[in-house]
mmCIF file of C-alpha atoms in Angstrom:
data_model
loop_
_atom_site.group_PDB
_atom_site.id
_atom_site.type_symbol
_atom_site.label_atom_id
_atom_site.label_comp_id
_atom_site.label_asym_id
_atom_site.label_seq_id
_atom_site.Cartn_x
_atom_site.Cartn_y
_atom_site.Cartn_z
ATOM 1 C CA ALA A 10 -60.604 -69.400 29.628
ATOM 2 C CA LEU A 11 -60.066 -67.049 32.571
ATOM 3 C CA VAL A 12 -62.442 -64.028 32.461
ATOM 4 C CA LEU A 13 -61.509 -61.152 34.766
ATOM 5 C CA VAL A 14 -63.534 -58.390 32.866
ATOM 6 C CA ASN A 15 -64.892 -55.195 34.369
ATOM 7 C CA ASN A 16 -63.170 -55.332 37.770
ATOM 8 C CA LYS A 17 -60.747 -52.806 39.400
ATOM 9 C CA ILE A 18 -57.582 -54.815 38.738
ATOM 10 C CA SER A 19 -54.547 -52.485 38.519
ATOM 11 C CA LYS A 20 -51.716 -54.893 39.197
ATOM 12 C CA VAL A 21 -51.048 -58.559 38.581
ATOM 13 C CA HIS A 22 -48.815 -60.470 40.960
ATOM 14 C CA GLU A 23 -45.778 -61.892 39.170
ATOM 15 C CA LYS A 24 -46.853 -65.483 40.152
ATOM 16 C CA ALA A 25 -50.555 -64.987 39.706
ATOM 17 C CA PHE A 26 -50.745 -67.076 36.516
ATOM 18 C CA GLU A 27 -48.033 -69.526 37.525
ATOM 19 C CA PRO A 28 -50.505 -72.460 38.223
ATOM 20 C CA LEU A 29 -52.321 -71.744 34.953
ATOM 21 C CA GLN A 30 -49.781 -73.299 32.588
ATOM 22 C CA TYR A 31 -52.442 -74.646 30.157
ATOM 23 C CA LEU A 32 -54.514 -71.453 29.970
ATOM 24 C CA HIS A 33 -55.460 -70.626 26.406
ATOM 25 C CA LYS A 34 -57.698 -67.553 26.781
ATOM 26 C CA LEU A 35 -57.337 -64.556 29.131
ATOM 27 C CA TYR A 36 -59.921 -61.825 29.205
ATOM 28 C CA ILE A 37 -58.788 -59.083 31.499
ATOM 29 C CA SER A 38 -60.475 -56.109 29.890
ATOM 30 C CA LYS A 39 -62.202 -53.143 31.476
ATOM 31 C CA ASN A 40 -59.821 -52.912 34.418
ATOM 32 C CA SER A 41 -57.186 -50.439 35.556
ATOM 33 C CA LEU A 42 -54.102 -52.124 34.377
ATOM 34 C CA GLU A 43 -51.295 -49.666 33.493
ATOM 35 C CA GLU A 44 -48.951 -52.276 31.985
ATOM 36 C CA ILE A 45 -49.242 -55.652 30.220
ATOM 37 C CA PRO A 46 -48.343 -58.351 32.768
ATOM 38 C CA ARG A 47 -45.015 -59.931 31.946
ATOM 39 C CA ASN A 48 -45.919 -63.151 33.649
ATOM 40 C CA LEU A 49 -48.495 -64.375 31.170
ATOM 41 C CA PRO A 50 -48.661 -68.122 30.631
ATOM 42 C CA LYS A 51 -46.796 -69.209 27.470
ATOM 43 C CA SER A 52 -49.749 -71.347 26.509
ATOM 44 C CA LEU A 53 -52.021 -68.297 25.816
ATOM 45 C CA VAL A 54 -53.549 -68.235 22.356
ATOM 46 C CA GLU A 55 -55.900 -65.260 22.960
ATOM 47 C CA LEU A 56 -55.433 -62.151 25.138
ATOM 48 C CA ARG A 57 -58.132 -59.469 25.438
ATOM 49 C CA ILE A 58 -56.734 -56.550 27.426
ATOM 50 C CA HIS A 59 -58.779 -53.657 25.981
ATOM 51 C CA GLU A 60 -60.068 -50.739 27.855
ATOM 52 C CA ASN A 61 -57.429 -50.508 30.555
ATOM 53 C CA LYS A 62 -54.844 -47.775 31.185
ATOM 54 C CA ILE A 63 -51.973 -49.218 29.242
ATOM 55 C CA LYS A 64 -49.723 -46.570 27.719
ATOM 56 C CA LYS A 65 -46.869 -48.787 26.659
ATOM 57 C CA VAL A 66 -46.240 -52.110 24.819
ATOM 58 C CA PRO A 67 -42.615 -52.904 25.617
ATOM 59 C CA LYS A 68 -40.196 -54.772 23.470
ATOM 60 C CA ASN A 69 -40.207 -58.546 24.223
ATOM 61 C CA VAL A 70 -43.359 -58.398 26.425
ATOM 62 C CA PHE A 71 -44.747 -61.324 24.480
ATOM 63 C CA ASN A 72 -41.429 -63.132 24.274
ATOM 64 C CA GLY A 73 -41.963 -66.983 24.138
ATOM 65 C CA HIS A 74 -45.638 -66.727 23.432
ATOM 66 C CA LYS A 75 -45.462 -68.884 20.229
ATOM 67 C CA SER A 76 -49.118 -69.936 20.434
ATOM 68 C CA MET A 77 -50.590 -66.427 20.744
ATOM 69 C CA ASN A 78 -52.592 -65.632 17.681
ATOM 70 C CA CYS A 79 -55.057 -62.939 18.971
ATOM 71 C CA ILE A 80 -54.476 -59.810 20.896
ATOM 72 C CA GLU A 81 -57.190 -57.163 21.520
ATOM 73 C CA MET A 82 -55.912 -53.983 23.275
ATOM 74 C CA GLY A 83 -58.086 -51.230 21.867
ATOM 75 C CA GLY A 84 -59.292 -48.387 24.201
ATOM 76 C CA ASN A 85 -56.014 -47.969 25.961
ATOM 77 C CA PRO A 86 -54.310 -44.543 26.054
ATOM 78 C CA LEU A 87 -51.478 -45.624 23.711
ATOM 79 C CA GLU A 88 -49.595 -42.767 22.084
ATOM 80 C CA ASN A 89 -46.723 -42.505 19.644
ATOM 81 C CA GLY A 90 -43.679 -44.202 21.157
ATOM 82 C CA GLY A 91 -45.930 -46.255 23.255
ATOM 83 C CA ILE A 92 -45.373 -49.300 21.107
ATOM 84 C CA GLU A 93 -41.693 -50.146 21.137
ATOM 85 C CA ALA A 94 -40.081 -51.596 18.090
ATOM 86 C CA GLY A 95 -39.956 -55.391 18.524
ATOM 87 C CA ALA A 96 -43.037 -55.474 20.803
ATOM 88 C CA PHE A 97 -44.636 -58.134 18.766
ATOM 89 C CA ASP A 98 -41.591 -60.031 17.702
ATOM 90 C CA GLY A 99 -41.968 -63.717 17.414
ATOM 91 C CA LEU A 100 -45.706 -63.690 17.399
ATOM 92 C CA LYS A 101 -47.826 -65.208 14.498
ATOM 93 C CA LEU A 102 -50.956 -63.104 15.023
ATOM 94 C CA ASN A 103 -54.196 -63.683 13.036
ATOM 95 C CA TYR A 104 -55.802 -60.699 14.935
ATOM 96 C CA LEU A 105 -54.338 -57.528 16.435
ATOM 97 C CA ARG A 106 -56.662 -54.723 17.427
ATOM 98 C CA ILE A 107 -55.363 -51.370 18.609
ATOM 99 C CA SER A 108 -58.251 -49.100 18.193
ATOM 100 C CA GLU A 109 -59.421 -45.923 20.023
ATOM 101 C CA ALA A 110 -55.775 -45.006 20.785
ATOM 102 C CA LYS A 111 -53.884 -41.769 19.974
ATOM 103 C CA LEU A 112 -51.419 -43.275 17.402
ATOM 104 C CA SER A 113 -50.430 -41.254 14.383
ATOM 105 C CA GLY A 114 -47.810 -43.826 13.266
ATOM 106 C CA ILE A 115 -46.601 -47.475 13.891
ATOM 107 C CA PRO A 116 -42.945 -48.245 14.533
ATOM 108 C CA LYS A 117 -40.902 -50.419 12.242
ATOM 109 C CA GLY A 118 -40.780 -54.032 13.349
#
């Protein structure tokens, strides 16, 4: 596990996780991230990215993350339209938490 909780991280370099090809758990909550890093290791099983400044979950952001079964992203300023259709395609999640957001609906797919 890599724990980067309660820092001031606002950006993640595109190659930051490159050497961590066997990383299973990433805790990067309570930071200042405005987007979900697109360079997450494909080996991730659990992602805790709550209490950041993420406003959007783009389609295919988790593409290729076949082992991912847990995502916690509550406490981000997500609004309607912030979760794109297909954002979680291909995932077999046991746990998805999107609490304390400003959602009034969930898109199809």
